[in-house]
Coordinates of C-alpha atoms and ligand atoms in Angstrom, one line a residue:
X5 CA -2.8 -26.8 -7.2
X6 CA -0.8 -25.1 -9.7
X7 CA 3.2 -25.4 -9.9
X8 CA 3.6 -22.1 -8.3
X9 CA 2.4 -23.6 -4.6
X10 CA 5.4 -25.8 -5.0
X11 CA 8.0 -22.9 -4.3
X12 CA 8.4 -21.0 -1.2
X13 CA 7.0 -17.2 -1.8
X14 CA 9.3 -14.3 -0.2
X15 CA 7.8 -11.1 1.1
X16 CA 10.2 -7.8 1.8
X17 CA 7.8 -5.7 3.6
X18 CA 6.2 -8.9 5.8
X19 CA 6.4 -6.2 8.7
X20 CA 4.5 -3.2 6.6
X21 CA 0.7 -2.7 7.2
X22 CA 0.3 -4.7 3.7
X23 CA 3.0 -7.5 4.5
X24 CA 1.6 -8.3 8.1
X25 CA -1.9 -9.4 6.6
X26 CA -0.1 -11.1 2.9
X27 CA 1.8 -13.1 5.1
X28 CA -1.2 -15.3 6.5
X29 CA -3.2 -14.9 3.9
X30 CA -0.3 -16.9 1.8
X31 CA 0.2 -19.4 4.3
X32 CA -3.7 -20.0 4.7
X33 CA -3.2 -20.7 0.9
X34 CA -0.5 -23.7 1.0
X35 CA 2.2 -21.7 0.1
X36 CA 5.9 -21.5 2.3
X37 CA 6.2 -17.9 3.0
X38 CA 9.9 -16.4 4.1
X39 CA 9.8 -12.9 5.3
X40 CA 12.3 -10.4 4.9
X41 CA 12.9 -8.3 8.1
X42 CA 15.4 -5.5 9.0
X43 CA 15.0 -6.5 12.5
X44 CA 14.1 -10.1 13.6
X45 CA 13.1 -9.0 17.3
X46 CA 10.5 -6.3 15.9
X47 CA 8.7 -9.3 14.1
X48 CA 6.8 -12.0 15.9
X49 CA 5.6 -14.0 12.8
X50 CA 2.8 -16.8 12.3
X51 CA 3.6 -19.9 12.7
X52 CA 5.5 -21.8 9.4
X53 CA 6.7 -18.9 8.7
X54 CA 11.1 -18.5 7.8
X55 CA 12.2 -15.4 9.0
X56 CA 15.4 -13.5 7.3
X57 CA 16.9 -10.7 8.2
X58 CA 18.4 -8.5 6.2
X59 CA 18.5 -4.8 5.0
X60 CA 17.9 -3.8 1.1
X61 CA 19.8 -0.6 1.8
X62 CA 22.8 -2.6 2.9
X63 CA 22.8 -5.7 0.3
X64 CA 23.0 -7.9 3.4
X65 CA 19.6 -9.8 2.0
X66 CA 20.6 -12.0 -1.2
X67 CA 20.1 -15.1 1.3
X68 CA 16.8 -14.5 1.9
X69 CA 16.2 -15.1 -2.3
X70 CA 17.4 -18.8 -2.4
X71 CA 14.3 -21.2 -3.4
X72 CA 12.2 -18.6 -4.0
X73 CA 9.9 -18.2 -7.0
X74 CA 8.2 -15.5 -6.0
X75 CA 8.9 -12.7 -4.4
X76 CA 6.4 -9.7 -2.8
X77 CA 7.9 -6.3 -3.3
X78 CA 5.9 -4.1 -0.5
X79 CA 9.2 -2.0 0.8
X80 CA 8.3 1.8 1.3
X81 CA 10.6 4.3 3.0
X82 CA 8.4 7.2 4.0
X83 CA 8.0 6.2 7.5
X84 CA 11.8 5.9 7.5
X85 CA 13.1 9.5 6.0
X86 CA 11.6 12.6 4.5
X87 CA 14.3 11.8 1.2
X88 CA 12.0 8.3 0.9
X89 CA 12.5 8.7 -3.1
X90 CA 16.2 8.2 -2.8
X91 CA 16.2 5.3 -0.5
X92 CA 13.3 3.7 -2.4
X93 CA 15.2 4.1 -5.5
X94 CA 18.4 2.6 -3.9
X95 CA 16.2 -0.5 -2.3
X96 CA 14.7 -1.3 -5.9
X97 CA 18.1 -1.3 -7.3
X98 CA 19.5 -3.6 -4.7
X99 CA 16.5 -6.0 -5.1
X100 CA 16.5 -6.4 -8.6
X101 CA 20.1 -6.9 -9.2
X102 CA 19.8 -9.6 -6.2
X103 CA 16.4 -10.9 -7.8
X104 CA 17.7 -11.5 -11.4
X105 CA 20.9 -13.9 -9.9
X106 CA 18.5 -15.6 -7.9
X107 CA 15.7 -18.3 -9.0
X108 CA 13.1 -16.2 -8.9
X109 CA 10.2 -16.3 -11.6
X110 CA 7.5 -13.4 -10.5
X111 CA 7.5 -10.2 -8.4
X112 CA 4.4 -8.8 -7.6
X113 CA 4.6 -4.8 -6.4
X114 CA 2.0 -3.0 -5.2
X115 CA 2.1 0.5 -6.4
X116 CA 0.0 4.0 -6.2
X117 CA -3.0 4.7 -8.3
X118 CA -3.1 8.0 -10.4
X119 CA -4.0 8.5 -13.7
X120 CA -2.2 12.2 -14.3
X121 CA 1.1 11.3 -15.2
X122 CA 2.4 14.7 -15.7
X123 CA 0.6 15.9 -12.5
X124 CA 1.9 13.6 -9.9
X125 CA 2.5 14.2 -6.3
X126 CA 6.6 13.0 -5.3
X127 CA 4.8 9.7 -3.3
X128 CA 3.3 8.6 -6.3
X129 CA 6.6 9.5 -8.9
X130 CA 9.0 7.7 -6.3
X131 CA 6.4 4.9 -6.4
X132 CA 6.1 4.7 -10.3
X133 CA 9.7 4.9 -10.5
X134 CA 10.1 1.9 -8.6
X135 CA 7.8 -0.1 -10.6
X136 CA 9.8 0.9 -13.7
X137 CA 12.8 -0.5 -11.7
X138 CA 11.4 -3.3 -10.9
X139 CA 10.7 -4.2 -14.3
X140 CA 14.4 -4.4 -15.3
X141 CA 14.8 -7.7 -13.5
X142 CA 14.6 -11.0 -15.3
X143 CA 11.3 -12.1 -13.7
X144 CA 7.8 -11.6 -14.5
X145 CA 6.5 -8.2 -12.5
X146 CA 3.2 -8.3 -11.9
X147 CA 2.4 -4.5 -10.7
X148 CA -0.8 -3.7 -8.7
X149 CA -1.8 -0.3 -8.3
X150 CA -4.1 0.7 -5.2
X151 CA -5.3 4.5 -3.7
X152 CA -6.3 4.4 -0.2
X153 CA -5.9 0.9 1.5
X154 CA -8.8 1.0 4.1
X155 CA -7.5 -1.1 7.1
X156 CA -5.7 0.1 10.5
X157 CA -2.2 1.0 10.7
X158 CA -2.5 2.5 6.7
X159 CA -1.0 5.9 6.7
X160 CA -3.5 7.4 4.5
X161 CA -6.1 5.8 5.9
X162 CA -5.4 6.9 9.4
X163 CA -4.7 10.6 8.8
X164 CA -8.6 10.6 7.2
X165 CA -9.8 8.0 10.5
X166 CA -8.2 10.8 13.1
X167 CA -9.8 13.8 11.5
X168 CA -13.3 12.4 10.9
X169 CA -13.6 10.7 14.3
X170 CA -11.9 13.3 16.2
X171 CA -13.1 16.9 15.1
X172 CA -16.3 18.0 14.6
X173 CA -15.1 21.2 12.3
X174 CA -12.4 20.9 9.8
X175 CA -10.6 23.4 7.9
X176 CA -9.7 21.8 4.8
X177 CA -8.1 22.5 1.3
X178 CA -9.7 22.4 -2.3
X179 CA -7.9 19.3 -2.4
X180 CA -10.8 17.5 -0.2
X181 CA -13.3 17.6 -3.0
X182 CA -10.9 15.2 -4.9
X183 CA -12.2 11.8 -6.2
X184 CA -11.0 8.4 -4.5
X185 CA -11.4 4.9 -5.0
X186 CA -10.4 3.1 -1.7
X187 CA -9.8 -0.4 -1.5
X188 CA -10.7 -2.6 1.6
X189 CA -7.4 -4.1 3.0
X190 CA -8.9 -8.0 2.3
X191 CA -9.8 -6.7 -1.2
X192 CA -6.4 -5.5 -2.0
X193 CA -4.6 -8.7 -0.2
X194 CA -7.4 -11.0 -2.4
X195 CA -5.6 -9.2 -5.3
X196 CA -2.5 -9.7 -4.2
X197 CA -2.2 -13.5 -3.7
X198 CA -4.9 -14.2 -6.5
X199 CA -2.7 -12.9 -9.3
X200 CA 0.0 -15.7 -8.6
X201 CA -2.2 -17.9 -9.9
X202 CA -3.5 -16.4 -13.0
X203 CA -0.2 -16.2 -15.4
X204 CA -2.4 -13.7 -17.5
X205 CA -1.3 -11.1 -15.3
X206 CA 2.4 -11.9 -15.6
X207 CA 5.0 -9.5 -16.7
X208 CA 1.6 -6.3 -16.5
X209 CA 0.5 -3.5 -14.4
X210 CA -3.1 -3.8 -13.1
X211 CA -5.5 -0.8 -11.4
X212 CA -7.2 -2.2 -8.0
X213 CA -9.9 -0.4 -6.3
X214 CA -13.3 -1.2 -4.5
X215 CA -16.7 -0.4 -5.6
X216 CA -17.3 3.2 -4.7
X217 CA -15.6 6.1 -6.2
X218 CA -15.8 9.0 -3.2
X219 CA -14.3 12.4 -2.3
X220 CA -12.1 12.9 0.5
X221 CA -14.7 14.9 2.0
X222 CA -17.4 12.0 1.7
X223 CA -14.9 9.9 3.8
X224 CA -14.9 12.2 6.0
X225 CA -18.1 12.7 6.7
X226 CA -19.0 8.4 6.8
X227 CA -16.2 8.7 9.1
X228 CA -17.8 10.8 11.1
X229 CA -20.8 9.2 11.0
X230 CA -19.6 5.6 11.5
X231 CA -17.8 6.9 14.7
X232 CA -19.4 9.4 16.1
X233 CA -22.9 9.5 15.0
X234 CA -22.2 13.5 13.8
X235 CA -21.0 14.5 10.4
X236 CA -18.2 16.7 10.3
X237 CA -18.5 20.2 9.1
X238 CA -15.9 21.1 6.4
X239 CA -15.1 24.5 5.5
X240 CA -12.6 24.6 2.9
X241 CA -10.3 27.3 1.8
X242 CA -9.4 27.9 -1.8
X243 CA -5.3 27.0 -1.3
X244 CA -3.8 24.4 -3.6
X245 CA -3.2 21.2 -0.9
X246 CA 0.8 20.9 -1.0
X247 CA 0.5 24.3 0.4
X248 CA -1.1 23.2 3.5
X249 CA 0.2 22.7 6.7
X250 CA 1.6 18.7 6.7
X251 CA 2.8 19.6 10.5
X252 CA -0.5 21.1 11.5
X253 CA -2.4 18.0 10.0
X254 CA 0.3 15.8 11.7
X255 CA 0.0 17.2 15.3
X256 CA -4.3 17.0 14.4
X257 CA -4.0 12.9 13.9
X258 CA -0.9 12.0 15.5
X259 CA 0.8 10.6 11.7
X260 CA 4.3 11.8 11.7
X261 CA 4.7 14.5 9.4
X262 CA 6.8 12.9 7.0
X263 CA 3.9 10.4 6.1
X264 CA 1.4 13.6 6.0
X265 CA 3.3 15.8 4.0
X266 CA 3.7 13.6 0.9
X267 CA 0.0 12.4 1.0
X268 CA -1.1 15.9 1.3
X269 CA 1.1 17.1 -1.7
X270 CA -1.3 14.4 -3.2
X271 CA -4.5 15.4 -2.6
X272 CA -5.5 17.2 -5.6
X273 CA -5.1 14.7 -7.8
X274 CA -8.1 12.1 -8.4
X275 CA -7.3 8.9 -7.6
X276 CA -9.6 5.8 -9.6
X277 CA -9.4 2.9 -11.5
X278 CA -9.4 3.7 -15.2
X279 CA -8.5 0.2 -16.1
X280 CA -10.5 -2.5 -14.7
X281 CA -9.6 -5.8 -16.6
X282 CA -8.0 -7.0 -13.1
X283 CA -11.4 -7.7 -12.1
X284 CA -12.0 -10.2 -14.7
X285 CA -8.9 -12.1 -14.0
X286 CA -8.8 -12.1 -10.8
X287 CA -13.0 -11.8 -10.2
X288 CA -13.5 -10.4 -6.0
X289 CA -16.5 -10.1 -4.3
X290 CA -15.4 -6.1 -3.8
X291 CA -16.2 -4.8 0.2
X292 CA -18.0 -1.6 0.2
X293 CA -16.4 1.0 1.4
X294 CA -18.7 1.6 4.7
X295 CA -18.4 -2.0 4.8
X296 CA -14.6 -2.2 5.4
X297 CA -15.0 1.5 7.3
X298 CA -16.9 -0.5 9.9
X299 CA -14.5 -3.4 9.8
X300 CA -11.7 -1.1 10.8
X301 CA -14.2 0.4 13.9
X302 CA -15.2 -3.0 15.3
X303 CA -12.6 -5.3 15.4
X304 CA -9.6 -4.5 17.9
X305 CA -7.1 -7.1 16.2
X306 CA -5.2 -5.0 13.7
X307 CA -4.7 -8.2 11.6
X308 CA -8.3 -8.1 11.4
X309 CA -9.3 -4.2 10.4
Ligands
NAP429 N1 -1.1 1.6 2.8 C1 -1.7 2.1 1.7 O1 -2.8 2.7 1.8 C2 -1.2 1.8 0.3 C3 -1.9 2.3 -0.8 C4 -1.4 2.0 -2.0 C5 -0.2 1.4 -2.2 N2 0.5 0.9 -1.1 C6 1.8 0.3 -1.4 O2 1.9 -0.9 -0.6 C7 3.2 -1.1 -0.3 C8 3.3 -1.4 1.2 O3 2.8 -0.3 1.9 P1 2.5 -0.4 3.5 O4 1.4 0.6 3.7 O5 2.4 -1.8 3.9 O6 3.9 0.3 4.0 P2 4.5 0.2 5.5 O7 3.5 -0.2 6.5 O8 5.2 1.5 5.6 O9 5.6 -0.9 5.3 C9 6.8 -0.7 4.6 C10 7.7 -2.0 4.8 O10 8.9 -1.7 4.1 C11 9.9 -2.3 4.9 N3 11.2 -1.7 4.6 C12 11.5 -0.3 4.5 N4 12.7 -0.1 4.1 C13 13.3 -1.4 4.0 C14 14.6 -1.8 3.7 N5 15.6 -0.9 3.4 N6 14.9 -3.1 3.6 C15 13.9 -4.0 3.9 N7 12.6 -3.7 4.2 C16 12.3 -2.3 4.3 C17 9.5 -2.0 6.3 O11 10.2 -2.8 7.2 P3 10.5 -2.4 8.8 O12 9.5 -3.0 9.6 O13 11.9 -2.9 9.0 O14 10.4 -0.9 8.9 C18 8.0 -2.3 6.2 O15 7.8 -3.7 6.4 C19 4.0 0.1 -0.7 O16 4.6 -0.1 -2.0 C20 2.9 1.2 -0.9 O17 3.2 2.1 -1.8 C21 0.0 1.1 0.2

C-alpha cells in the first residue's frame, strides 16, 4: 500500500456518469473518497462515502478540499447550458485557485481525445482548455484523454445506442465514416484509479482507448446487431456534420439538444489513440468493444453497464 492510500481522495463530478462508477471503484480500493455535490438530496452515495456540497460556479466548495491529496476533476457543463465553454472555464478557475491553497498533491482530469489540434470541434477546445487550466495549479495533473466512454447514461454513447437500436434506416452525414476508439467504462475507470499509483504519470497527459479502432457507422451497425438482430441501413449525405440537424438527432434519441449539438459539431474529426505509453504504465486487460456493447444491453444496474 503506497502513501497515497493514506489520504482521503476527492471527486467533483461523483454524480456524472464517470464519478458514479470512480466513486466505488476507489472505495473498493482502500481509499476515503469525499464527493463533491451541487445537491446533497440528488446523490444517494455508497456507503463510507463523505458527502460535500458545494457549487464550483459559486466558490462555496473550498471545504470540501481539506485532507485531501487527491483530487478527481470530472466537472462538465454541457448538460447544464448551451455556453458550457464559459462555465467550464469559470469552474477550472475556481478549482485551481481553491486546489493550490489546499493540501492537495495530484489532480487527475479526464479529458477528450483528438489528435487535430487546429481542427477541433468547441467540446473538445472547452475541454483542452480546461486541462491547460488545470495545469496552473501547484499539484501534479495527471490528464487522461478518452473518445467515446461506452457505458449507460454517456451522452455520446447514448445518442449512437438510440439510433442503432431504434431505426432500421438512417440518414446520416459524411461525418459517420469517421474513425473512433471507444473505451469500455471499466477500462477507462481502471485508468483512472490505476494512475494514482504509478507516480510516472504525474504532472503528464495520457491517450486512453480500447482495443478496436471503428467508424461511427460500424457502431452503428454492431448496435444494431447486438440489439436487434438487423443492421441498420445508412445512407449518408455529402453535408459537413456541424451542419446537421443537432435538434432532429435530439428529438431521434431523446439526448437534449445541447449535448447533441456539440458532439455532432465533432463528428468529422477522427478520434484515436496516437500515444499509447499509458498502456505500459498502467497495463489493462482492454474490453472489446462488442464486449462492453453487450455489457451495456444486459445488465439493468447503470452502475453496472
Ligand atoms: N462520457 C464520455 O463518453 C466521456 C468521454 C471522454 C471524456 N469524458 C470526460 O469525463 C468527464 C466526466 O464526464 P461525464 O460523462 O461523467 O459527465 P456528466 O455525466 O455530465 O457529469 C458531469 C458532472 O459535473 C458536475 N458539475 C457540473 N457543473 C458543476 C459545478 N459547477 N460544480 C460542481 N460540479 C459540477 C455534475 O454535477 P451535478 O450532478 O450537480 O449536475 C456532474 O457530476 C468530463 O471531463 C468529460 O469531458 C467523458
Amino acid at each position: 500500500m503506497s502513501a497515497w492510500l493514506e489520504y482521503a481522495r476527492a471527486s467533483h463530478g461523483a454524480t456524472g456518469f464517470v464519478g458514479s462508477r470512480l466513486v466505488p471503484a476507489l472505495l473498493d480500493d482502500g481509499h476515503d473518497v469525499v464527493a463533491l455535490v451541487r445537491d446533497r438530496h440528488r446523490y444517494d452515495p455508497p456507503a463510507g462515502v463523505t458527502v460535500m456540497q458545494g457549487d464550483l460556479l459559486d466558490e462555496n466548495f473550498e471545504h470540501a478540499l481539506s485532507d485531501v491529496a487527491a483530487a478527481y476533476y470530472l466537472v462538465h457543463s454541457m448538460r447544464d447550458s448551451s455556453s458550457f465553454a464559459e462555465r467550464d472555464r469559470s469552474a477550472a478557475r475556481n478549482f485551481v485557485r481553491a486546489a493550490s491553497e489546499s493540501d492537495i498533491e495530484r489532480v487527475v482530469y479526464l479529458s477528450g481525445l483528438g489528435s487535430n489540434e487546429s481542427r477541433l470541434s468547441n467540446h473538445l477546445r472547452s475541454r483542452r482548455e480546461v486541462e491547460r487550466i488545470l495545469k496552473r495549479g501547484t499539484y501534479d495533473l495527471t490528464t487522461l484523454r478518452a473518445a467515446i466512454i461506452v457505458g449507460n447514461g454517456s451522452a455520446g454513447y447514448e445518442i449512437l445506442r438510440q439510433l442503432g437500436e431504434r431505426y432500421p434506416v438512417l440518414i446520416a452525414p459524411k461525418g459517420i465514416d469517421t474513425r473512433c476508439q471507444p473505451i469500455a467504462v471499466d477500462d477507462a475507470i481502471e485508468y483512472l484509479t490505476g494512475v494514482l499509483s504509478v507516480p510516472e504519470t504525474a504532472d503528464d497527459t495520457f491517450e486512453i482507448g480500447g482495443p478496436d479502432v471503428l467508424t461511427y457507422r460500424e457502431i452503428l451497425i454492431r448496435i444494431g446487431r447486438a440489439t436487434q438482430h438487423r443492421a441498420p441501413i445508412i445512407v449518408t449525405l455529402p453535408v459537413d456534420s456541424a451542419l446537421f440537424s443537432g435538434r432532429s438527432v435530439a428529438l431521434l434519441t431523446g439526448v437534449s439538444h445541447r449535448i447533441v449539438t456539440p458532439l455532432l459539431d465533432g463528428l468529422d474529426d477522427p478520434v484515436v489513440v496516437t500515444d499509447t505509453r499509458i498502456q505500459s504504465l498502467v497495463p489493462i486487460d482492454r474490453t472489446p468493444f462488442t464486449m462492453a456493447l453487450e455489457r451495456t444491453i444486459h445488465s439493468d444496474d447503470p452502475q453496472n453497464q
